[in-house]
Short mmCIF file of C-alpha atoms and ligand atoms in Angstrom, two decimals:
data_model
loop_
_atom_site.label_atom_id
_atom_site.label_comp_id
_atom_site.label_asym_id
_atom_site.label_seq_id
_atom_site.Cartn_x
_atom_site.Cartn_y
_atom_site.Cartn_z
CA UNK A 1 0.05 0.29 0.00
CA UNK A 2 0.90 3.77 -0.66
CA UNK A 3 2.07 5.44 2.28
CA UNK A 4 0.47 8.56 2.17
CA UNK A 5 -0.01 11.61 4.73
CA UNK A 6 -3.27 10.49 6.39
CA UNK A 7 -2.01 6.85 7.29
CA UNK A 8 -2.68 6.23 11.17
CA UNK A 9 -0.08 7.41 13.57
CA UNK A 10 2.54 4.92 13.72
CA UNK A 11 3.76 4.11 17.01
CA UNK A 12 6.32 6.35 18.50
CA UNK A 13 6.03 9.30 16.00
CA UNK A 14 2.53 10.65 17.12
CA UNK A 15 0.43 9.60 19.80
CA UNK A 16 1.29 5.80 20.66
CA UNK A 17 4.30 5.54 22.77
CA UNK A 18 6.83 2.66 22.40
CA UNK A 19 8.37 0.33 24.76
CA UNK A 20 12.29 1.34 26.01
CA UNK A 21 14.45 0.24 28.69
CA UNK A 22 16.94 2.14 30.96
CA UNK A 23 20.08 0.72 29.68
CA UNK A 24 22.19 3.03 32.35
CA UNK A 25 21.59 5.90 34.66
CA UNK A 26 24.37 8.55 36.03
CA UNK A 27 23.33 10.87 38.64
CA UNK A 28 24.26 14.34 37.59
CA UNK A 29 23.32 16.56 40.91
CA UNK A 30 21.47 16.03 43.96
CA UNK A 31 18.02 16.15 42.22
CA UNK A 32 19.23 15.84 38.19
CA UNK A 33 19.66 12.39 36.59
CA UNK A 34 20.77 11.17 33.03
CA UNK A 35 19.03 7.95 31.92
CA UNK A 36 19.90 6.28 28.79
CA UNK A 37 17.08 4.54 26.78
CA UNK A 38 17.23 1.82 24.90
CA UNK A 39 14.30 0.20 22.25
CA UNK A 40 12.57 -2.98 23.70
CA UNK A 41 11.28 -3.63 20.00
CA UNK A 42 10.88 -0.89 17.64
CA UNK A 43 12.57 2.13 17.67
CA UNK A 44 11.97 5.86 17.10
CA UNK A 45 12.93 7.97 14.46
CA UNK A 46 16.28 9.42 14.84
CA UNK A 47 16.29 12.90 16.67
CA UNK A 48 17.97 16.35 15.90
CA UNK A 49 19.93 17.96 18.94
CA UNK A 50 17.01 20.27 20.31
CA UNK A 51 13.89 17.94 19.75
CA UNK A 52 12.31 16.52 22.87
CA UNK A 53 10.58 13.09 23.39
CA UNK A 54 7.14 12.59 25.70
CA UNK A 55 7.99 9.88 27.83
CA UNK A 56 5.57 8.17 30.03
CA UNK A 57 6.83 6.61 33.68
CA UNK A 58 3.84 4.06 33.45
CA UNK A 59 1.15 4.54 36.20
CA UNK A 60 2.23 8.06 36.88
CA UNK A 61 2.00 10.20 33.52
CA UNK A 62 3.79 11.56 30.53
CA UNK A 63 6.18 14.58 30.58
CA UNK A 64 8.12 16.18 27.65
CA UNK A 65 11.83 15.67 27.98
CA UNK A 66 14.55 16.92 25.74
CA UNK A 67 17.25 14.31 24.20
CA UNK A 68 20.80 15.34 26.12
CA UNK A 69 22.47 12.80 23.71
CA UNK A 70 24.26 13.55 20.23
CA UNK A 71 22.22 12.96 16.98
CA UNK A 72 23.54 9.83 15.42
CA UNK A 73 25.71 8.65 18.24
CA UNK A 74 25.28 5.04 18.81
CA UNK A 75 23.59 3.50 21.68
CA UNK A 76 20.70 4.44 23.82
CA UNK A 77 19.55 7.84 23.59
CA UNK A 78 20.32 10.14 26.52
CA UNK A 79 17.83 12.20 28.53
CA UNK A 80 18.75 14.45 31.56
CA UNK A 81 15.76 14.86 34.01
CA UNK A 82 15.49 17.31 36.74
CA UNK A 83 13.19 15.76 39.87
CA UNK A 84 10.50 18.27 40.17
CA UNK A 85 7.40 16.86 40.25
CA UNK A 86 5.41 13.45 40.29
CA UNK A 87 6.43 12.31 36.83
CA UNK A 88 10.28 13.37 36.76
CA UNK A 89 10.49 11.73 39.91
CA UNK A 90 9.35 8.53 38.93
CA UNK A 91 11.38 8.62 35.53
CA UNK A 92 14.65 9.71 37.64
CA UNK A 93 14.25 6.66 40.03
CA UNK A 94 13.82 4.08 37.33
CA UNK A 95 16.18 1.41 37.75
CA UNK A 96 18.48 0.15 35.13
CA UNK A 97 16.26 -2.19 32.96
CA UNK A 98 13.07 -0.07 34.17
CA UNK A 99 10.55 0.64 31.08
CA UNK A 100 9.20 3.75 29.80
CA UNK A 101 6.98 4.57 27.01
CA UNK A 102 8.60 7.21 24.56
CA UNK A 103 7.09 9.03 21.76
CA UNK A 104 9.04 11.53 19.47
CA UNK A 105 10.89 12.90 18.44
CA UNK A 106 8.98 16.34 18.36
CA UNK A 107 9.72 19.90 17.58
CA UNK A 108 12.61 22.04 16.10
CA UNK A 109 15.94 21.62 16.24
CA UNK A 110 19.16 24.08 17.35
CA UNK A 111 19.75 23.47 13.30
CA UNK A 112 23.74 23.54 13.61
CA UNK A 113 24.73 22.03 10.70
CA UNK A 114 25.93 24.73 8.02
CA UNK A 115 27.26 27.00 11.00
CA UNK A 116 31.09 26.05 10.24
CA UNK A 117 31.85 29.58 9.45
CA UNK A 118 30.11 31.44 12.19
CA UNK A 119 30.83 31.94 15.76
CA UNK A 120 28.43 30.34 17.86
CA UNK A 121 27.71 31.74 21.43
CA UNK A 122 25.58 28.88 23.77
CA UNK A 123 24.00 30.52 26.75
CA UNK A 124 22.86 27.93 29.39
CA UNK A 125 21.10 28.10 32.59
CA UNK A 126 21.25 25.05 34.98
CA UNK A 127 19.76 21.95 33.42
CA UNK A 128 19.27 24.10 30.44
CA UNK A 129 22.35 22.55 29.08
CA UNK A 130 20.76 19.25 28.69
CA UNK A 131 19.00 20.19 25.64
CA UNK A 132 22.00 21.86 23.93
CA UNK A 133 24.37 19.43 24.79
CA UNK A 134 23.74 17.47 21.20
CA UNK A 135 24.51 20.93 19.77
CA UNK A 136 27.52 21.81 21.72
CA UNK A 137 28.88 18.16 20.86
CA UNK A 138 28.42 19.06 17.26
CA UNK A 139 30.00 22.03 17.26
CA UNK A 140 32.68 21.31 19.25
CA UNK A 141 33.49 18.76 16.64
CA UNK A 142 33.40 21.14 13.41
CA UNK A 143 35.67 22.17 11.52
CA UNK A 144 35.72 25.76 9.79
CA UNK A 145 37.19 29.22 11.28
CA UNK A 146 34.10 29.66 13.55
CA UNK A 147 34.49 30.13 17.27
CA UNK A 148 32.37 28.20 19.77
CA UNK A 149 31.89 29.98 23.42
CA UNK A 150 29.64 28.26 25.94
CA UNK A 151 28.80 30.07 29.00
CA UNK A 152 26.88 28.19 31.78
CA UNK A 153 25.27 29.36 34.89
CA UNK A 154 24.01 27.63 38.17
CA UNK A 155 23.00 28.77 41.47
CA UNK A 156 25.94 26.52 43.03
CA UNK A 157 28.91 24.65 41.78
CA UNK A 158 26.86 21.48 43.18
CA UNK A 159 24.35 22.36 40.51
CA UNK A 160 26.17 21.92 37.43
CA UNK A 161 25.97 19.31 35.05
CA UNK A 162 28.53 17.44 32.48
CA UNK A 163 31.66 17.85 34.01
CA UNK A 164 33.44 15.54 31.81
CA UNK A 165 31.71 16.85 28.47
CA UNK A 166 32.85 20.42 29.82
CA UNK A 167 36.35 19.27 29.98
CA UNK A 168 35.82 17.45 26.54
CA UNK A 169 34.71 20.75 24.87
CA UNK A 170 37.41 22.65 26.12
CA UNK A 171 40.09 20.22 24.86
CA UNK A 172 38.58 20.55 21.31
CA UNK A 173 39.43 24.46 21.78
CA UNK A 174 35.73 25.53 22.69
CA UNK A 175 36.32 28.39 25.46
CA UNK A 176 33.84 26.71 28.12
CA UNK A 177 33.06 29.19 31.39
CA UNK A 178 31.14 28.13 33.90
CA UNK A 179 29.80 30.68 36.84
CA UNK A 180 27.40 30.29 40.19
CA UNK A 181 25.42 32.51 41.94
CA UNK A 182 28.06 31.98 45.02
CA UNK A 183 30.47 29.53 45.99
CA UNK A 184 33.36 28.70 48.91
CA UNK A 185 36.66 29.91 47.77
CA UNK A 186 37.63 26.56 47.05
CA UNK A 187 35.10 26.52 44.09
CA UNK A 188 37.89 28.54 42.06
CA UNK A 189 35.61 29.35 39.09
CA UNK A 190 33.69 32.22 38.03
CA UNK A 191 30.91 34.00 40.64
CA UNK A 192 28.71 36.30 38.80
CA UNK A 193 25.98 36.69 36.27
CA UNK A 194 26.27 34.56 33.46
CA UNK A 195 25.98 37.17 31.08
CA UNK A 196 28.52 39.38 32.49
CA UNK A 197 31.08 36.38 30.99
CA UNK A 198 30.33 37.78 27.74
CA UNK A 199 32.42 41.01 28.02
CA UNK A 200 35.36 38.84 27.78
CA UNK A 201 34.47 36.21 25.64
CA UNK A 202 35.94 36.18 21.83
CA UNK A 203 33.42 36.52 19.01
CA UNK A 204 32.43 38.96 16.26
CA UNK A 205 28.99 40.00 17.06
CA UNK A 206 28.16 40.38 13.12
CA UNK A 207 28.79 36.73 12.26
CA UNK A 208 27.98 34.97 15.66
CA UNK A 209 24.75 33.09 16.36
CA UNK A 210 23.60 32.70 19.70
CA UNK A 211 22.02 29.27 21.30
CA UNK A 212 20.37 29.92 24.63
CA UNK A 213 18.32 27.54 26.94
CA UNK A 214 17.37 27.99 30.46
CA UNK A 215 14.53 29.60 32.49
CA UNK A 216 12.47 32.23 30.32
CA UNK A 217 13.95 35.56 32.39
CA UNK A 218 17.24 33.89 31.82
CA UNK A 219 16.92 33.66 28.19
CA UNK A 220 15.33 37.33 28.05
CA UNK A 221 18.46 38.90 29.57
CA UNK A 222 20.91 36.79 27.71
CA UNK A 223 19.20 37.64 24.46
CA UNK A 224 19.17 41.18 25.39
CA UNK A 225 22.54 41.65 26.35
CA UNK A 226 23.82 39.76 23.01
CA UNK A 227 21.59 42.08 20.92
CA UNK A 228 23.12 45.09 22.55
CA UNK A 229 26.74 43.50 21.56
CA UNK A 230 25.64 43.46 18.11
CA UNK A 231 24.22 40.19 17.63
CA UNK A 232 21.37 40.10 15.30
CA UNK A 233 18.06 39.03 17.26
CA UNK A 234 17.14 37.15 14.28
CA UNK A 235 20.27 35.35 14.68
CA UNK A 236 19.55 34.40 18.35
CA UNK A 237 17.70 31.06 19.10
CA UNK A 238 16.08 30.05 22.20
CA UNK A 239 14.41 26.88 23.70
CA UNK A 240 10.78 27.58 25.03
CA UNK A 241 9.02 25.39 27.01
CA UNK A 242 5.03 25.37 27.68
CA UNK A 243 2.83 22.52 29.19
CA UNK A 244 2.90 19.88 26.47
CA UNK A 245 0.26 17.14 25.90
CA UNK A 246 -0.04 16.06 22.97
CA UNK A 247 3.36 16.86 21.32
CA UNK A 248 1.56 16.68 17.84
CA UNK A 249 0.23 20.13 17.32
CA UNK A 250 -3.03 18.85 17.78
CA UNK A 251 -4.43 19.92 21.33
CA UNK A 252 -3.09 23.43 21.71
CA UNK A 253 -1.89 23.04 25.33
CA UNK A 254 1.80 24.44 24.45
CA UNK A 255 0.06 27.45 22.65
CA UNK A 256 2.22 30.84 22.46
CA UNK A 257 0.86 33.28 20.44
CA UNK A 258 0.74 31.97 17.31
CA UNK A 259 2.87 29.26 17.73
CA UNK A 260 2.40 25.82 18.89
CA UNK A 261 5.68 25.12 20.57
CA UNK A 262 5.69 21.29 20.46
CA UNK A 263 5.69 22.00 16.48
CA UNK A 264 6.84 25.57 16.05
CA UNK A 265 9.38 24.95 18.91
CA UNK A 266 10.89 24.13 21.32
CA UNK A 267 13.66 26.02 19.55
CA UNK A 268 12.53 29.31 17.77
CA UNK A 269 14.24 32.34 16.77
CA UNK A 270 14.37 35.20 19.37
CA UNK A 271 13.41 38.66 17.76
CA UNK A 272 10.22 39.88 16.50
CA UNK A 273 7.23 38.19 17.65
CA UNK A 274 8.51 35.88 20.00
CA UNK A 275 10.68 38.69 21.59
CA UNK A 276 7.47 40.38 22.28
CA UNK A 277 5.46 37.42 23.52
CA UNK A 278 8.74 36.92 25.93
CA UNK A 279 7.79 40.55 27.36
CA UNK A 280 10.90 42.23 25.46
CA UNK A 281 8.29 44.94 24.07
CA UNK A 282 8.37 47.00 27.67
CA UNK A 283 12.23 47.77 27.07
CA UNK B 1 57.83 55.68 34.54
CA UNK B 2 54.71 57.73 34.87
CA UNK B 3 54.56 57.74 31.08
CA UNK B 4 54.24 53.88 30.81
CA UNK B 5 51.61 54.08 33.82
CA UNK B 6 49.51 56.52 31.53
CA UNK B 7 49.88 54.21 28.97
CA UNK B 8 48.62 50.87 31.07
CA UNK B 9 46.22 53.22 32.17
CA UNK B 10 45.11 54.38 28.92
CA UNK B 11 44.74 50.91 27.39
CA UNK B 12 42.74 49.90 30.76
CA UNK B 13 38.93 49.41 29.82
CA UNK B 14 38.24 51.83 32.29
CA UNK B 15 39.94 54.77 30.46
CA UNK B 16 40.17 53.64 27.13
CA UNK B 17 39.30 56.24 24.65
CA UNK B 18 40.32 59.19 27.55
CA UNK B 19 42.39 61.91 26.32
CA UNK B 20 46.08 61.18 27.26
CA UNK B 21 46.13 64.33 29.57
CA UNK B 22 43.74 62.90 31.44
CA UNK B 23 45.10 59.33 31.50
CA UNK B 24 48.44 61.06 32.61
CA UNK B 25 46.42 62.55 35.72
CA UNK B 26 45.04 59.12 36.60
CA UNK B 27 48.63 58.10 35.89
CA UNK B 28 50.00 60.76 38.44
CA UNK B 29 48.32 59.32 41.35
CA UNK B 30 49.29 55.33 40.37
CA UNK B 31 51.71 52.92 40.47
CA UNK B 32 51.97 49.34 39.85
CA UNK B 33 51.19 46.51 42.23
CA UNK B 34 51.10 42.65 42.44
CA UNK B 35 49.52 40.16 44.62
CA UNK B 36 50.08 36.56 45.10
CA UNK B 37 47.58 33.99 44.93
CA UNK B 38 45.52 33.73 48.20
CA UNK B 39 46.62 37.66 49.16
CA UNK B 40 44.20 40.20 49.73
CA UNK B 41 43.78 43.28 47.84
CA UNK B 42 41.44 44.69 50.15
CA UNK B 43 39.60 43.70 53.63
CA UNK B 44 36.27 44.38 54.80
CA UNK B 45 36.06 47.14 56.99
CA UNK B 46 39.29 48.86 56.40
CA UNK B 47 39.80 52.30 54.92
CA UNK B 48 39.35 52.22 51.05
CA UNK B 49 42.28 53.93 49.55
CA UNK B 50 42.93 52.69 46.43
CA UNK B 51 41.22 52.18 42.95
CA UNK B 52 42.74 48.98 41.24
CA UNK B 53 42.43 48.59 37.67
CA UNK B 54 42.91 44.56 36.99
CA UNK B 55 45.72 43.82 34.45
CA UNK B 56 46.41 40.28 35.01
CA UNK B 57 45.15 37.18 36.94
CA UNK B 58 41.21 37.25 38.66
CA UNK B 59 40.03 38.38 41.75
CA UNK B 60 37.32 37.13 44.33
CA UNK B 61 35.15 39.47 45.87
CA UNK B 62 34.00 37.61 49.52
CA UNK B 63 31.82 37.99 52.42
CA UNK B 64 32.61 36.82 55.35
CA UNK B 65 29.21 34.65 56.30
CA UNK B 66 29.26 33.87 60.24
CA UNK B 67 29.52 30.12 60.76
CA UNK B 68 30.41 28.84 57.17
CA UNK B 69 33.42 31.25 56.47
CA UNK B 70 33.96 33.21 53.43
CA UNK B 71 31.51 33.22 50.64
CA UNK B 72 32.90 34.47 47.26
CA UNK B 73 29.87 36.95 45.77
CA UNK B 74 31.91 37.57 42.72
CA UNK B 75 34.46 37.36 40.32
CA UNK B 76 36.19 40.13 38.60
CA UNK B 77 38.86 39.68 35.37
CA UNK B 78 41.84 41.34 33.99
CA UNK B 79 40.38 44.50 32.36
CA UNK B 80 37.76 45.10 35.27
CA UNK B 81 37.73 47.37 38.16
CA UNK B 82 38.48 46.05 41.94
CA UNK B 83 37.54 48.48 44.59
CA UNK B 84 34.76 51.56 44.39
CA UNK B 85 34.02 52.15 48.23
CA UNK B 86 36.71 55.06 47.98
CA UNK B 87 34.07 57.13 46.10
CA UNK B 88 31.79 58.32 48.98
CA UNK B 89 31.78 58.10 52.92
CA UNK B 90 32.27 56.35 54.37
CA UNK B 91 35.32 55.39 52.66
CA UNK B 92 35.49 51.75 54.06
CA UNK B 93 35.45 48.64 52.18
CA UNK B 94 32.37 46.43 52.15
CA UNK B 95 33.52 43.16 51.03
CA UNK B 96 36.96 41.29 51.11
CA UNK B 97 38.91 41.05 47.61
CA UNK B 98 41.42 38.35 47.23
CA UNK B 99 43.54 37.14 44.34
CA UNK B 100 42.62 33.82 42.77
CA UNK B 101 45.93 33.81 41.19
CA UNK B 102 48.99 36.13 40.93
CA UNK B 103 47.44 39.17 40.03
CA UNK B 104 48.74 42.68 38.57
CA UNK B 105 47.29 45.77 39.18
CA UNK B 106 47.52 49.70 38.57
CA UNK B 107 46.94 50.85 41.74
CA UNK B 108 45.45 54.09 41.64
CA UNK B 109 45.63 56.46 45.07
CA UNK B 110 41.62 57.40 45.95
CA UNK B 111 42.67 60.44 48.22
CA UNK B 112 45.13 61.81 45.35
CA UNK B 113 42.34 60.86 42.67
CA UNK B 114 39.95 62.63 44.29
CA UNK B 115 41.49 65.47 45.24
CA UNK B 116 42.17 66.20 41.12
CA UNK B 117 38.41 65.46 40.79
CA UNK B 118 37.71 68.23 43.18
CA UNK B 119 40.08 70.83 41.79
CA UNK B 120 39.45 69.71 38.12
CA UNK B 121 35.62 69.47 37.77
CA UNK B 122 36.00 68.46 34.15
CA UNK B 123 38.14 65.48 35.01
CA UNK B 124 36.11 64.74 37.75
CA UNK B 125 33.15 64.46 35.24
CA UNK B 126 34.99 62.42 33.07
CA UNK B 127 36.18 60.06 35.91
CA UNK B 128 32.24 59.87 37.07
CA UNK B 129 31.33 59.17 33.63
CA UNK B 130 33.83 56.17 33.46
CA UNK B 131 33.05 54.65 36.89
CA UNK B 132 28.91 55.10 36.93
CA UNK B 133 28.73 52.51 34.32
CA UNK B 134 30.57 50.00 36.21
CA UNK B 135 28.25 50.77 39.42
CA UNK B 136 25.23 50.42 37.29
CA UNK B 137 25.76 47.31 35.54
CA UNK B 138 27.13 45.79 39.05
CA UNK B 139 23.78 46.78 40.22
CA UNK B 140 21.78 45.41 37.67
CA UNK B 141 23.49 42.55 37.59
CA UNK B 142 22.87 42.09 41.17
CA UNK B 143 19.15 42.90 40.94
CA UNK B 144 19.16 40.35 37.96
CA UNK B 145 20.64 37.49 40.35
CA UNK B 146 17.92 38.20 42.79
CA UNK B 147 15.76 36.64 40.12
CA UNK B 148 17.17 33.72 41.19
CA UNK B 149 17.78 32.97 37.28
CA UNK B 150 18.44 29.18 37.64
CA UNK B 151 15.79 28.70 40.30
CA UNK B 152 16.33 24.93 40.75
CA UNK B 153 17.42 24.45 37.76
CA UNK B 154 16.42 25.24 34.29
CA UNK B 155 13.01 24.21 34.73
CA UNK B 156 11.98 26.05 37.86
C1 FAD C 301 10.04 21.15 25.38
C2 FAD C 301 10.55 20.66 26.86
C3 FAD C 301 11.71 20.17 26.77
C4 FAD C 301 11.92 19.86 28.18
N1 FAD C 301 12.93 18.99 28.41
C5 FAD C 301 13.08 18.87 29.60
C6 FAD C 301 14.65 18.28 30.31
O1 FAD C 301 15.15 17.74 29.32
N2 FAD C 301 14.89 17.74 31.57
C7 FAD C 301 13.93 18.23 32.26
O2 FAD C 301 13.78 17.43 33.63
N3 FAD C 301 13.13 18.69 32.37
C8 FAD C 301 12.25 19.11 31.23
N4 FAD C 301 11.03 19.80 30.57
C9 FAD C 301 10.49 19.73 31.72
C10 FAD C 301 9.70 18.99 32.06
O3 FAD C 301 8.63 18.49 31.06
C11 FAD C 301 8.68 19.27 33.50
O4 FAD C 301 9.96 19.46 34.59
C12 FAD C 301 7.81 18.26 33.80
O5 FAD C 301 6.45 17.95 33.04
C13 FAD C 301 7.52 18.29 35.20
O6 FAD C 301 6.33 17.14 35.34
P1 FAD C 301 6.23 16.56 36.58
O7 FAD C 301 4.49 15.73 36.93
O8 FAD C 301 7.22 16.01 37.24
O9 FAD C 301 6.08 17.76 37.80
P2 FAD C 301 4.63 18.68 37.93
O10 FAD C 301 4.01 17.81 39.20
O11 FAD C 301 3.87 18.59 36.44
O12 FAD C 301 5.01 20.14 38.10
C14 FAD C 301 5.92 20.35 39.32
C15 FAD C 301 6.34 21.82 39.76
O13 FAD C 301 7.13 22.21 38.10
C16 FAD C 301 6.56 22.87 37.42
N5 FAD C 301 6.93 23.00 36.33
C17 FAD C 301 6.27 21.85 35.16
N6 FAD C 301 6.68 21.74 34.17
C18 FAD C 301 7.42 22.79 33.74
C19 FAD C 301 8.48 23.50 32.63
N7 FAD C 301 8.31 23.06 31.51
N8 FAD C 301 8.71 24.77 33.29
C20 FAD C 301 8.75 25.29 34.27
N9 FAD C 301 8.01 24.63 35.27
C21 FAD C 301 7.62 23.71 35.50
C22 FAD C 301 5.07 22.68 37.65
O14 FAD C 301 4.37 24.34 37.84
C23 FAD C 301 4.83 22.47 39.37
O15 FAD C 301 5.45 23.80 40.06
C24 FAD C 301 10.79 20.13 29.62
C25 FAD C 301 9.63 20.57 28.97
C26 FAD C 301 9.47 20.88 27.60
C27 FAD C 301 7.94 21.54 27.23
S1 FES C 302 1.19 19.81 22.79
FE1 FES C 302 -0.23 19.33 21.97
S2 FES C 302 -0.51 21.02 20.46
FE2 FES C 302 1.15 21.14 21.46
#
């Protein structure tokens, strides 16, 4: 039979979850774990960096979780989860071998292919580095004159995630800086607002692309600071979150103005309508 | 020597682009200074007598937190300014500032600088136009940090 757009939803891609098993798990911080999922049977379609899956903790509920692994990397698919409520708690407590439901991948991506010549400034707040991790892996391996700056902020040093990746990105030539709001002197890293690191970072605003992920208030200030430094707002991409239900552009739960963020986001271009919707208009 | 200092002053982002005679006025109050890792540039409660133009190494602003020792509340990098409490009464440092690594500064004598600013209001105004944005941006950064930017993480 010919495949048409009208055919019933295939398991995994839309409303019907596929069974995935926890292949391994790693604690990142006191309330954040990474779980790597492998298909029990049929696999989901390949994901792009920045996209998310809808994960079901059976008997508890379903939530949107970004893929924190690298597109195309062999092995199970990583998701990094902060335990904030019933479903994220159940997911983060799953033992190795535990089974979840997974649908997706959904949404837009960071779209970092084709950025070889551009300077890229990544700004992440706390676990906001998770949805960016795959993109940073891809960018740190690219060949081309573009420089890569990664600025990560967290409340305290013990809230910072992915220490091994940070080391690897630095070895590959990225300028990675970590900053916290407060620390004891043995921390040795930066203390201060994440955007204050921009002043000493090396990038040419005219050929810079910004990738931002974190709480909206952080992204709003970071985007405004990048724009003040001369980065074109249409070259700043941010990842927005709303309550997701269907993930497939059907239910309207994730609406932000004219956008359905499960379909038109989570990664959207800052500037224009999005900046206005985020409250930027009062500036 | 003062010429060299004037050049260092003029090259520091705080004074970049100022006419050389203004940089020379500042340099007339300045000398080079170095601090070893862990050494205090200034200590909370002590008289605030100098402006440090940070040239090399990072500096941690620390607050003594009773019961739990020192807390770093801000780190400053080369190109930034350490110590602004000399500007206004009571002219006492509000935090400690500690060298996180070997640090090189141009140390500007505050009384000398203030006297020149009083005597030459145009110089004084130029100085204020350089210092106030530093204060403003630190105030704004502090305000934004009050928002608890990362909450319990990116999703809060
Ligand atoms: C596209 C997308 C990608 C996401 N990626 C990740 C990820 O990679 N890792 C991760 O840990 N979480 C991620 N989230 C957030 C995650 O979906 C929510 O934390 C989860 O839905 C909370 O469900 P819960 O049942 O555990 O908690 P609930 O009981 O539903 O909520 C607990 C508390 O968290 C608040 N909350 C719930 N969802 C959000 C949210 N999206 N933003 C801010 N506050 C929220 C609620 O208001 C409540 O106060 C993502 C969300 C979206 C939309
Ligand atoms: S979550 Fe249903 S339309 Fe987006």
